[in-house]
Tab-separated table of C-alpha atoms in Angstrom:
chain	number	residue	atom	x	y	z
A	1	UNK	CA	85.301	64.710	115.883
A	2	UNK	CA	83.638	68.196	116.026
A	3	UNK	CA	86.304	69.205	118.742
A	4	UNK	CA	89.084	67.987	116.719
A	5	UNK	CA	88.203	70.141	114.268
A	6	UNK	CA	87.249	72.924	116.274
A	7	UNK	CA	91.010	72.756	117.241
A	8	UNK	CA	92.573	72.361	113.578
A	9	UNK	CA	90.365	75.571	113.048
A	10	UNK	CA	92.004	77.380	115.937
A	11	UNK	CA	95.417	76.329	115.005
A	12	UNK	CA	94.974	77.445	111.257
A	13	UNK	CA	93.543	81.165	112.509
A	14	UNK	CA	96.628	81.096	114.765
A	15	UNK	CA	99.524	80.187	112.495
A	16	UNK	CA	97.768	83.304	109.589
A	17	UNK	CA	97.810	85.742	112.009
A	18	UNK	CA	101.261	84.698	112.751
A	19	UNK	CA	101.916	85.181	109.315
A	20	UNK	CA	99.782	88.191	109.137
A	21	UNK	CA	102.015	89.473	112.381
A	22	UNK	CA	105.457	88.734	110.239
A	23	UNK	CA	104.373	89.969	106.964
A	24	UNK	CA	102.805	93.559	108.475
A	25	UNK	CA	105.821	93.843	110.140
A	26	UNK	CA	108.419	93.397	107.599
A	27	UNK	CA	106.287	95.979	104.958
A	28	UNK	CA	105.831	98.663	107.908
A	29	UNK	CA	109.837	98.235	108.742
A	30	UNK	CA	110.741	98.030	105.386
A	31	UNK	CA	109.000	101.077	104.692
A	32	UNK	CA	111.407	104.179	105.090
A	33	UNK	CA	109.805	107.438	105.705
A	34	UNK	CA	109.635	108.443	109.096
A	35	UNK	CA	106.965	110.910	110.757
A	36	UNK	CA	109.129	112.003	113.792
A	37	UNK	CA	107.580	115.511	114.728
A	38	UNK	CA	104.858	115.481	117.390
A	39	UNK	CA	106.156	112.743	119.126
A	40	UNK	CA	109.608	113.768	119.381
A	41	UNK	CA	110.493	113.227	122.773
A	42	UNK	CA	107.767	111.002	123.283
A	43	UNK	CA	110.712	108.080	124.271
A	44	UNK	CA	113.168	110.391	125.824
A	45	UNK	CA	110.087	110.519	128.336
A	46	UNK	CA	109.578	106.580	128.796
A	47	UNK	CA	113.325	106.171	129.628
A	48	UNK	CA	112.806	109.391	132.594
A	49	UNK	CA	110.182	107.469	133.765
A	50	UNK	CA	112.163	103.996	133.638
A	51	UNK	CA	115.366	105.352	135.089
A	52	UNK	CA	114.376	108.510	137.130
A	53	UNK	CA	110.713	107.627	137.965
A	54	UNK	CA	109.338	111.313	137.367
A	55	UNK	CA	107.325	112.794	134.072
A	56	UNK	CA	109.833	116.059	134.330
A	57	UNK	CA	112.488	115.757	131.655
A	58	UNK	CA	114.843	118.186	133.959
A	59	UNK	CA	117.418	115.350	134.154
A	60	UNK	CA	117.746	115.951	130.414
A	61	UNK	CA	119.973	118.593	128.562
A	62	UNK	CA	116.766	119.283	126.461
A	63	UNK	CA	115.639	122.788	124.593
A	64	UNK	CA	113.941	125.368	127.128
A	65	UNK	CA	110.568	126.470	125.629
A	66	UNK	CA	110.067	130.590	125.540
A	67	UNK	CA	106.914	130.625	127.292
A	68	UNK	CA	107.367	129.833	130.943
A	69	UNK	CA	104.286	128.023	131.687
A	70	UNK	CA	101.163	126.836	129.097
A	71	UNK	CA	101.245	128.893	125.830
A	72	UNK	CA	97.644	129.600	124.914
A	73	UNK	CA	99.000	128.286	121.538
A	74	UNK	CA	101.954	125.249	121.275
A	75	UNK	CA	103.558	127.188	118.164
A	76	UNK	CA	104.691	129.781	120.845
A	77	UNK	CA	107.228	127.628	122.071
A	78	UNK	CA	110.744	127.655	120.124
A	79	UNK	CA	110.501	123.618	121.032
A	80	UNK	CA	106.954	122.761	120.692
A	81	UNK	CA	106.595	118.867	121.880
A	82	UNK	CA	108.087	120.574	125.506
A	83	UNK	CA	106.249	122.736	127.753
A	84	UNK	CA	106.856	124.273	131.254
A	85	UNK	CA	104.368	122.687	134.019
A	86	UNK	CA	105.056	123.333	137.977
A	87	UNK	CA	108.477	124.465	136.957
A	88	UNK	CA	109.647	121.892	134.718
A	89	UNK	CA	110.186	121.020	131.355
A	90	UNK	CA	108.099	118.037	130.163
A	91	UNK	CA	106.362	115.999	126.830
A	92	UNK	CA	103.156	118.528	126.052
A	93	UNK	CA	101.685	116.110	124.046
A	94	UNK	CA	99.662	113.191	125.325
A	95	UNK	CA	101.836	110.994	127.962
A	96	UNK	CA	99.994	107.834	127.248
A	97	UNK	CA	102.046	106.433	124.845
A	98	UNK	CA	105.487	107.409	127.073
A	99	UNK	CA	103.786	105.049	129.690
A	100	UNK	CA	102.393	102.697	127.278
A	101	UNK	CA	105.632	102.165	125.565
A	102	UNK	CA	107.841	101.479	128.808
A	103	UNK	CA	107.921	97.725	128.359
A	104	UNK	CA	109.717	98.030	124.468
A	105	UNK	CA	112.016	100.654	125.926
A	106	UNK	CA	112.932	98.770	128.552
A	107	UNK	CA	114.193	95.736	126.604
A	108	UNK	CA	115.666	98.488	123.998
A	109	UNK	CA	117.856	99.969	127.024
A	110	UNK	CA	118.552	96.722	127.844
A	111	UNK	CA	120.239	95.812	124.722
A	112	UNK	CA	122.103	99.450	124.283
A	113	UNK	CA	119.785	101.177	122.309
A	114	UNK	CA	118.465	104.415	123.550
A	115	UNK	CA	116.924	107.881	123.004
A	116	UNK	CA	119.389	109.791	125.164
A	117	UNK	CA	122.659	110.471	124.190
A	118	UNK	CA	125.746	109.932	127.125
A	119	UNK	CA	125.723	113.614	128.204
A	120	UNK	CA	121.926	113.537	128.592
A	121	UNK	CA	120.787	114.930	125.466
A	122	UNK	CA	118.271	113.726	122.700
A	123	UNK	CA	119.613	111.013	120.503
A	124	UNK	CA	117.461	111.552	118.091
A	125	UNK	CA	118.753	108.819	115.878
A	126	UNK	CA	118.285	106.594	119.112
A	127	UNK	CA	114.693	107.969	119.330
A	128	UNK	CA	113.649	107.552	115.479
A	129	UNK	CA	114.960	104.251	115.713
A	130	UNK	CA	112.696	102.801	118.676
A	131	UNK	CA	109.462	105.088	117.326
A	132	UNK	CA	109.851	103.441	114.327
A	133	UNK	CA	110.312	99.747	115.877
A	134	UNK	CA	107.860	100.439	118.354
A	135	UNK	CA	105.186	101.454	116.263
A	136	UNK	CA	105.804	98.688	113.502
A	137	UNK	CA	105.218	96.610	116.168
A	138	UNK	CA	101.612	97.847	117.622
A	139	UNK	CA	100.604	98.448	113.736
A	140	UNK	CA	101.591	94.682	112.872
A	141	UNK	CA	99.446	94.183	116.486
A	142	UNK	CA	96.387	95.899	114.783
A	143	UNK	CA	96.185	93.754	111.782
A	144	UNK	CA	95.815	90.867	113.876
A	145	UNK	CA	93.171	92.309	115.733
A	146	UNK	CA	91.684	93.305	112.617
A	147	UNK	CA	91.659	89.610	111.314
A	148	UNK	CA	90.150	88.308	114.656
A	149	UNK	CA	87.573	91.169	114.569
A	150	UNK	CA	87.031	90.755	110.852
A	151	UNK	CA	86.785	86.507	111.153
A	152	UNK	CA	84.044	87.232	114.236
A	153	UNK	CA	81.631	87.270	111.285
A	154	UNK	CA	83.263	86.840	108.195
A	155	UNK	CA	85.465	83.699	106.045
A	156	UNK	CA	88.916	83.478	106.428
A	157	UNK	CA	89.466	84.757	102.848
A	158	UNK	CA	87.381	87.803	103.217
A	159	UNK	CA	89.359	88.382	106.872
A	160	UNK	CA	92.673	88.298	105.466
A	161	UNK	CA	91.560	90.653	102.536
A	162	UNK	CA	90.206	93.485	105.540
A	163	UNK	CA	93.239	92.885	107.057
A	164	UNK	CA	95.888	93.784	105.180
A	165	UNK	CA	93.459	96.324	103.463
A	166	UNK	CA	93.221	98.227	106.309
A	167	UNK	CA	97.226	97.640	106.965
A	168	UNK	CA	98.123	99.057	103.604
A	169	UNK	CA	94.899	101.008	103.003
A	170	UNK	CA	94.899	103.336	105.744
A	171	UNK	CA	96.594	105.329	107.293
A	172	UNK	CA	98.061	102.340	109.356
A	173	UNK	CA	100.706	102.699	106.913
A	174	UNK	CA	101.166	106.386	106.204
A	175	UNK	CA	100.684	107.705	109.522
A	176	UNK	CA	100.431	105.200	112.619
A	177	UNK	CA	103.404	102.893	111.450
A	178	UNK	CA	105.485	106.002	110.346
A	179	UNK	CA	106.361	107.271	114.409
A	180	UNK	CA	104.999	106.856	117.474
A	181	UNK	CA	102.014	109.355	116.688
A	182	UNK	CA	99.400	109.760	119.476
A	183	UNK	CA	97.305	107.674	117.431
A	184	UNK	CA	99.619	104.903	117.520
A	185	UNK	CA	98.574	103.442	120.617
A	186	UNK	CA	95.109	105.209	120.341
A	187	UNK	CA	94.060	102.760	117.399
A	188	UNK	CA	95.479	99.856	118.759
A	189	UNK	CA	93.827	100.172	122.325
A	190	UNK	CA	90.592	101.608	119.976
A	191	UNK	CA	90.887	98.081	117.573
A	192	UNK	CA	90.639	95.983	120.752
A	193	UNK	CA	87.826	97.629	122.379
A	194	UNK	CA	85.649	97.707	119.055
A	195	UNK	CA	86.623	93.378	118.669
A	196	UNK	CA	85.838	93.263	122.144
A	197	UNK	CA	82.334	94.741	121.305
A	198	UNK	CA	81.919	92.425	118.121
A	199	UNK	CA	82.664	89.511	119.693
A	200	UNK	CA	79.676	89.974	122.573
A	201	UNK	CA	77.005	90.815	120.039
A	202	UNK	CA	77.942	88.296	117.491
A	203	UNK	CA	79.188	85.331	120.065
A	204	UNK	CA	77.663	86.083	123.217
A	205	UNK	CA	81.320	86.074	124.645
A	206	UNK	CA	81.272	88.244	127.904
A	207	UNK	CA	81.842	91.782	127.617
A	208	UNK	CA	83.323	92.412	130.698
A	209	UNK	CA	82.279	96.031	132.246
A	210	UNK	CA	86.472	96.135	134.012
A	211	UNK	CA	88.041	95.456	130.140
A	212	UNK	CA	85.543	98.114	128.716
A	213	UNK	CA	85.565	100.445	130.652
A	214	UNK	CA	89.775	100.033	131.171
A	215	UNK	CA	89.751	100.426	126.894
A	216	UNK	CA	87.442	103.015	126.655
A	217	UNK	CA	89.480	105.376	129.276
A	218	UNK	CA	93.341	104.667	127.426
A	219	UNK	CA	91.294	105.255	124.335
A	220	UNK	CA	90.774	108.878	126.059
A	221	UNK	CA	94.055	109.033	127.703
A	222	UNK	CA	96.112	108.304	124.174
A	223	UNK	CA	94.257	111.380	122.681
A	224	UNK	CA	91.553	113.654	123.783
A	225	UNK	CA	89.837	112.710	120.602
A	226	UNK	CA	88.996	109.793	122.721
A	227	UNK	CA	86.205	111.519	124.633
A	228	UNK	CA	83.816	110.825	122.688
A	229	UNK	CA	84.090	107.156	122.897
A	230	UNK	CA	83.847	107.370	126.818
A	231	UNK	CA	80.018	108.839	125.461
A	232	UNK	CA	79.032	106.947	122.864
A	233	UNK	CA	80.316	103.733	124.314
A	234	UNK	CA	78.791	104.585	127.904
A	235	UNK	CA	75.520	105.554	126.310
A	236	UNK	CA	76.064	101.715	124.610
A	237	UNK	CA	76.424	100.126	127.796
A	238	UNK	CA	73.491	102.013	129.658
A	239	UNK	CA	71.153	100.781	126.916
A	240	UNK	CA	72.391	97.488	125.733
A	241	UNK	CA	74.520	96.388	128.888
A	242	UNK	CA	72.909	97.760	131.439
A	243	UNK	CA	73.435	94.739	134.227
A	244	UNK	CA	77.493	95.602	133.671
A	245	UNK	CA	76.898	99.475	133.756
A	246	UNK	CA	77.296	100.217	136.978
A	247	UNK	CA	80.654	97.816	137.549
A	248	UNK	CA	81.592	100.012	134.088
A	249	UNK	CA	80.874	103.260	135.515
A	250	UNK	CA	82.804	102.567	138.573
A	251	UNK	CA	86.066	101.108	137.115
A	252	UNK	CA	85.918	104.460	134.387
A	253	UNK	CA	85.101	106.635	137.017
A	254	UNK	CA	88.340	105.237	139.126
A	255	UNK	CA	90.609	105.485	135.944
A	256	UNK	CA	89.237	109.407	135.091
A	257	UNK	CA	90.072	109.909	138.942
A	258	UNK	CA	93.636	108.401	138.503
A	259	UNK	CA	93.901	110.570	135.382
A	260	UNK	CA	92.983	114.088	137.228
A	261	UNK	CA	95.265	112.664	140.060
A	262	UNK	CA	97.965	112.503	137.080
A	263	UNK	CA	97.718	115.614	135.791
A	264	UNK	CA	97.574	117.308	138.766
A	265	UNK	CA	100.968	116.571	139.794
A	266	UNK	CA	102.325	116.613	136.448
A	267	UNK	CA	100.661	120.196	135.161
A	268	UNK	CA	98.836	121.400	138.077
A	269	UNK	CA	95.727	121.266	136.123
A	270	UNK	CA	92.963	118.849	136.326
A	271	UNK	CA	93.610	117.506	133.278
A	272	UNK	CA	96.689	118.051	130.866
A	273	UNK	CA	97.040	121.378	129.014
A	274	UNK	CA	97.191	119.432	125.269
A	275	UNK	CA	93.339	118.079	126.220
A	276	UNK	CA	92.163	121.897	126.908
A	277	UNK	CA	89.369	122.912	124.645
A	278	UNK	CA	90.963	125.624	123.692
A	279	UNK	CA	91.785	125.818	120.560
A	280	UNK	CA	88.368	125.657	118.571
A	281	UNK	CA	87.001	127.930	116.384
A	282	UNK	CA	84.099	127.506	114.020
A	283	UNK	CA	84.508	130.136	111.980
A	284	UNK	CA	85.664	128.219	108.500
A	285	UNK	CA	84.617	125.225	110.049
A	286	UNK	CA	82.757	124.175	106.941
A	287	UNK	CA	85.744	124.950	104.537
A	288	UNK	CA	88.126	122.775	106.776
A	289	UNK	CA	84.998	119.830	107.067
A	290	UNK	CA	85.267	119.848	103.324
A	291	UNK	CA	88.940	120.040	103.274
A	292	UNK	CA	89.072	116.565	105.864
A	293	UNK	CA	86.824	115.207	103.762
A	294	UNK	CA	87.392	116.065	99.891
A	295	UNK	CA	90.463	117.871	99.375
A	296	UNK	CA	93.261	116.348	97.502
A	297	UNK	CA	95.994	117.105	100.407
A	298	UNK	CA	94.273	116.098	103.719
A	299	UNK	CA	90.477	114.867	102.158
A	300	UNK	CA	89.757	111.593	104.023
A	301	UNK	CA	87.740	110.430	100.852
A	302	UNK	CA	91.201	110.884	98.843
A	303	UNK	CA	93.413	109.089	100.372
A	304	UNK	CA	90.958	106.377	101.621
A	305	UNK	CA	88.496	105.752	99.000
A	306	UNK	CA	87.639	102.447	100.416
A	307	UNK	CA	86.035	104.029	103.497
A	308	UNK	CA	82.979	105.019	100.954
A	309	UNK	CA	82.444	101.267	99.936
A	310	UNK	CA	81.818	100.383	103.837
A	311	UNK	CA	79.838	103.230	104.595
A	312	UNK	CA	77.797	102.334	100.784
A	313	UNK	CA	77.489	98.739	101.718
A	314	UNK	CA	76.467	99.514	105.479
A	315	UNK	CA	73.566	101.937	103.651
A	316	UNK	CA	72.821	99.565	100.725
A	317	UNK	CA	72.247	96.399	103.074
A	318	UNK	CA	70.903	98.002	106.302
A	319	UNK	CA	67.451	96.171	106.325
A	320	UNK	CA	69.840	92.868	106.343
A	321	UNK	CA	72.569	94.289	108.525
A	322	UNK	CA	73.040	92.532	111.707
A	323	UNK	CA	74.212	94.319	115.206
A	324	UNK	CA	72.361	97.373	113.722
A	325	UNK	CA	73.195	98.812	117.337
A	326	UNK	CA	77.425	99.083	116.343
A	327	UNK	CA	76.612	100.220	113.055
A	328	UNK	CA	75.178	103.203	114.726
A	329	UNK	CA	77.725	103.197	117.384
A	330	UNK	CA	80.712	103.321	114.646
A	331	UNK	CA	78.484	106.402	112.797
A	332	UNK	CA	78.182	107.626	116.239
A	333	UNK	CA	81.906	107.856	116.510
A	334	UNK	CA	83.197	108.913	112.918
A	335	UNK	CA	80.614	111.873	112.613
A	336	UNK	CA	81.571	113.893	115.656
A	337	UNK	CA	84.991	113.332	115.241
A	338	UNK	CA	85.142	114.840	111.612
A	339	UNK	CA	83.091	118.055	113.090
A	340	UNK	CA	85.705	118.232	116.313
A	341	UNK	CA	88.662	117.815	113.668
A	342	UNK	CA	87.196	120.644	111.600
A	343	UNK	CA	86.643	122.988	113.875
A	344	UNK	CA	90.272	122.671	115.620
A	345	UNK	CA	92.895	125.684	114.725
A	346	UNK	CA	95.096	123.188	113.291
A	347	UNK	CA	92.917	120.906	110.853
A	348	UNK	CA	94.942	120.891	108.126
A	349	UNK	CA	97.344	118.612	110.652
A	350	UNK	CA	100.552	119.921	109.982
A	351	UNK	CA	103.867	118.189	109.087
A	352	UNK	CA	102.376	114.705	108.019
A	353	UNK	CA	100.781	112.640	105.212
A	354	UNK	CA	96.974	113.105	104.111
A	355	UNK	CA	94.224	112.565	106.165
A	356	UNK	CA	95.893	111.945	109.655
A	357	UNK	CA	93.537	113.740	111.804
A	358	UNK	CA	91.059	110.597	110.499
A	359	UNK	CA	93.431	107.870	111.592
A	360	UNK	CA	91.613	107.918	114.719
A	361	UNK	CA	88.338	106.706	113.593
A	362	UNK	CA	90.052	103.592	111.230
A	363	UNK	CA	88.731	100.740	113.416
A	364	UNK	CA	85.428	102.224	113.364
A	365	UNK	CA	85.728	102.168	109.624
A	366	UNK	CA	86.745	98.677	110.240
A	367	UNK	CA	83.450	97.655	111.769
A	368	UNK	CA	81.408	99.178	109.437
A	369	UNK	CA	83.178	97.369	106.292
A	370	UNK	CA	82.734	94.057	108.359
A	371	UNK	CA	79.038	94.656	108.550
A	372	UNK	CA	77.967	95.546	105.373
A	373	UNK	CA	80.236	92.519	103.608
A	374	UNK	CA	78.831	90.401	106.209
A	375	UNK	CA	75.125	91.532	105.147
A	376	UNK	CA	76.207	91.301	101.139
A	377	UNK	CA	77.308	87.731	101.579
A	378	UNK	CA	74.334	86.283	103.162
A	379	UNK	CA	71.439	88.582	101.300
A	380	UNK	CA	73.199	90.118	97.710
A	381	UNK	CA	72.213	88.325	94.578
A	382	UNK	CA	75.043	86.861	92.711
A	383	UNK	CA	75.850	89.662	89.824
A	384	UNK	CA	75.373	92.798	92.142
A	385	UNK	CA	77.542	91.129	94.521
A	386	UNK	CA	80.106	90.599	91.918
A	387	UNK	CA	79.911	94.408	90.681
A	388	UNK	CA	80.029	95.480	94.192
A	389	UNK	CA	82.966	93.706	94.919
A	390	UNK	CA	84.545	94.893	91.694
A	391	UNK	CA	84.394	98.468	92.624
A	392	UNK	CA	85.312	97.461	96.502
A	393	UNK	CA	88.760	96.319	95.362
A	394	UNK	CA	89.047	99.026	93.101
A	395	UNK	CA	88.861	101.553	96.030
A	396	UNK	CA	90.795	99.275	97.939
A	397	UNK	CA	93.375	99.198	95.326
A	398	UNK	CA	93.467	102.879	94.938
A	399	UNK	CA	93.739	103.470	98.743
A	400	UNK	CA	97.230	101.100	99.124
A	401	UNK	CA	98.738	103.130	96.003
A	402	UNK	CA	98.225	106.265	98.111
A	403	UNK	CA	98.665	105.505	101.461
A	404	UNK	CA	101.908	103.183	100.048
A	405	UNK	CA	103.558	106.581	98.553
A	406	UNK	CA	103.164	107.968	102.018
A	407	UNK	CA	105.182	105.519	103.464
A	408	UNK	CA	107.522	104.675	100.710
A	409	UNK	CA	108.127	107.917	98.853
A	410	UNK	CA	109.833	110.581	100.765
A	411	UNK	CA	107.613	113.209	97.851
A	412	UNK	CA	105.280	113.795	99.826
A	413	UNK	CA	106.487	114.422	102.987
A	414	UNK	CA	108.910	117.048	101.024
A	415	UNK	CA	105.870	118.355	99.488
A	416	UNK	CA	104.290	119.431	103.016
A	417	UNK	CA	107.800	120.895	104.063
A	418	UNK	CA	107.373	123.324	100.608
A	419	UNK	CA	104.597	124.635	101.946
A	420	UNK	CA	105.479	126.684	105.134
A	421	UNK	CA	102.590	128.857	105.469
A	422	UNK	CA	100.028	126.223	105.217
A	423	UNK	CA	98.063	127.346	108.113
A	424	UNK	CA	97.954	130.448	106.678
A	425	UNK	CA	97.381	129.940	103.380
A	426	UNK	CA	94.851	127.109	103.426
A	427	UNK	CA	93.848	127.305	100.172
A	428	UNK	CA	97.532	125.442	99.236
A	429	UNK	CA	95.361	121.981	100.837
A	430	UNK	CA	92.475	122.334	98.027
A	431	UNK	CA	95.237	123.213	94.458
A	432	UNK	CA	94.471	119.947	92.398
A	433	UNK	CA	97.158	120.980	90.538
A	434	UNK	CA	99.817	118.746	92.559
A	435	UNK	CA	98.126	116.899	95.074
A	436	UNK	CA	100.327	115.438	97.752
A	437	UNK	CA	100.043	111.866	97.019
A	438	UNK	CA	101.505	112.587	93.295
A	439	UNK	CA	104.526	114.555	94.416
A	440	UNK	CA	107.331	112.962	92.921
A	441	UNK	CA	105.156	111.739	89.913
A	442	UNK	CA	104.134	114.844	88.128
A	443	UNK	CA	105.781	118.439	88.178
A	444	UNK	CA	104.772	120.903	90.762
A	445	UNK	CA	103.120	124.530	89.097
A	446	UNK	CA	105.373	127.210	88.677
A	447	UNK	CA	103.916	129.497	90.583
């Protein structure tokens, strides 16, 4: 009897997230602005390495950069997703996604559809069209991993409600389902390393040091951001794990090998130019924290307002809070990464839709709402659980209007194109006066 409804258990979680899979996917398809800029090319590049088996895009009537070889600064370039690396032209940005995506290119090519036009040039219809697909795809991925994650420790309700709050609360929607961003696959390989995690502390499932340590090093490879998972999460394993660390530190070790192999034929470098720590400075590095953080264009507390109810309930119930040890992890995560976004040249993040540079750290945010409404359920008295919940879906509410104008209203995406100088000007990021998320709803300043 118990295994028969063990099994009608495991068939109901199955058919919602297939329903979870089918309804994520029709809103992030449905949705119609596209954020095609950094990863232009980033498909041209998985069809070179389908068809002509090399990373150099020479086969490829595409745009020369100026500078011959790395630019100490991307903007140099007249084309600046292309660089020049052991005399040819190829992606600058992170490859991992190119190689990543070659499965759903594959099967594109295989139908017609492509990214390169007959004469060999960018389609760049051809390439919106599969970013866009692609993406909607991995997002509509995430959520399920979210639910599983989220149903590790909470009811089925309260799983689909993290769900498809963090699939139309985040920047799932306004950036990672928009193009096939960096982050795209980043979040997705991020989502199943932090369930993977979950899943041994809460059900003593196996974490298995191979899986781990094969996450944590695409995590890395998808974005250089990704470094500091390979330390928090190794420091995890040493301390919590430790009969699996050496198995771990082998299988990373052999996949940060492969990587410097990579790059060394690619770039000639050890590792690729876009993962150079080069372009730091901490001079205004307080100003741009504040501006990631607070400010109405990129402010991470803007556009996600829900992110403060996990990190208040985490705070509020931590005497209760169980797996204390990925609480700190997921802290250990999100702080670093908003000091290493604010003290990067470009942390205002360019051509895109609020807090991007943030969409990184979402699953962490994940974990951290899972814990804390895991710890109000079992230990919060009836009426402060009832107030807390009220404001939680408040913020929650407030963070699918935004992030749903990102995706749905082509405002704001004009509004970021208005403002040029940007980089220069930073101050345009903190005018209240017409915040990005209400362009289109209220009239811009004259001046």
């Amino acid at each position: 009897m118990a295994e028969s409804l063990q099994r009608d258990d495991g068939g109901r979680i199955i058919r919602l997230q297939v329903i979870l899979f089918l309804f994520s996917l029709a809103v992030f398809l449905a949705a119609p602005v596209i954020q095609a800029s950094d990863s232009r090319y980033t498909i041209l590049l998985s069809e070179c390495l389908l068809h002509h088996h090399t990373f150099a895009l020479d086969t490829y009537s595409v745009p020369q950069p100026h500078i011959p070889e790395f630019p100490d600064s991307f903007k140099e370039a007249s084309v600046y997703q292309l660089i020049r690396a052991r005399g040819h032209t190829t992606y600058y940005y992170p490859q991992a996604g190119s190689i990543l995506s070659l499965p759903f290119v594959a099967v594109a090519n295989a139908f017609g559809l492509s990214a390169a036009t007959p004469a060999g040039a960018l389609d760049f219809r051809g390439e919106v069209i599969l970013e866009r697909t692609i993406a909607s795809l991995l997002m509509a991925t995430l959520t399920c991993v979210i639910f599983h994650m989220a149903s590790i420790m909470l009811p089925t309700q309260w799983s689909l409600v993290v769900a498809l709050g963090a699939a139309l609360g985040t920047q799932i929607l306004s950036t990672a389902s928009r193009g096939l961003w960096s982050q795209t696959w980043q979040i997705l390989v991020l989502g199943a390393l932090v369930d993977a995690l979950l899943s041994h502390e809460h059900r003593g499932t196996r974490a298995h040091p191979l899986w781990i340590a094969t996450l944590v090093a695409w995590v890395y490879f998808t974005r250089p951001t990704g470094s500091i998972a390979i330390v928090t999460v190794s420091i995890y394993v040493f301390l919590f794990l430790r009969e699996n660390f050496i198995t771990y530190a082998a299988a990373l070790t052999v996949w940060l090998a492969g990587f410097v192999g990579y790059s060394w034929s690619v770039f000639g470098t050890t590792i690729p130019p876009y993962f150079f720590a080069n372009r730091f400075k901490f001079d205004g590095a307080a100003v741009a924290l504040f501006g990631n953080l607070a400010s109405p264009a990129r402010g991470l507390f803007v556009y996600v307002p829900a992110v403060l109810f996990a990190i208040y309930l985490v705070a509020r119930y931590w005497p209760t809070l169980e797996h204390k040890r990925l609480a700190i992890l997921g802290f250990a995560n999100i702080g670093p990464h908003a000091i290493v976004i604010s003290t990067h040249r470009g942390w205002w993040a360019g051509l895109c839709y609020g807090a991007r540079l943030f969409t990184d750290v979402m699953p962490w945010f994940v974990l951290l709402a899972i814990l804390g409404l895991d710890a109000m359920r079992r230990t919060g008295d009836i009426r402060s659980r009832r107030m807390e919940l009220a404001a939680g879906f408040l913020l929650l509410a407030i963070s699918v209007a935004i992030n749903a104008r990102g995706a749905f209203s082509f405002a704001g995406m004009d509004w970021v194109e208005e403002k040029p100088l940007v980089g220069q000007y930073p101050a345009q990021i903190f005018d209240w006066r017409y915040p990005q998320f209400m362009a289109g709803l209220i009239a811009p300043p004259k001046d």
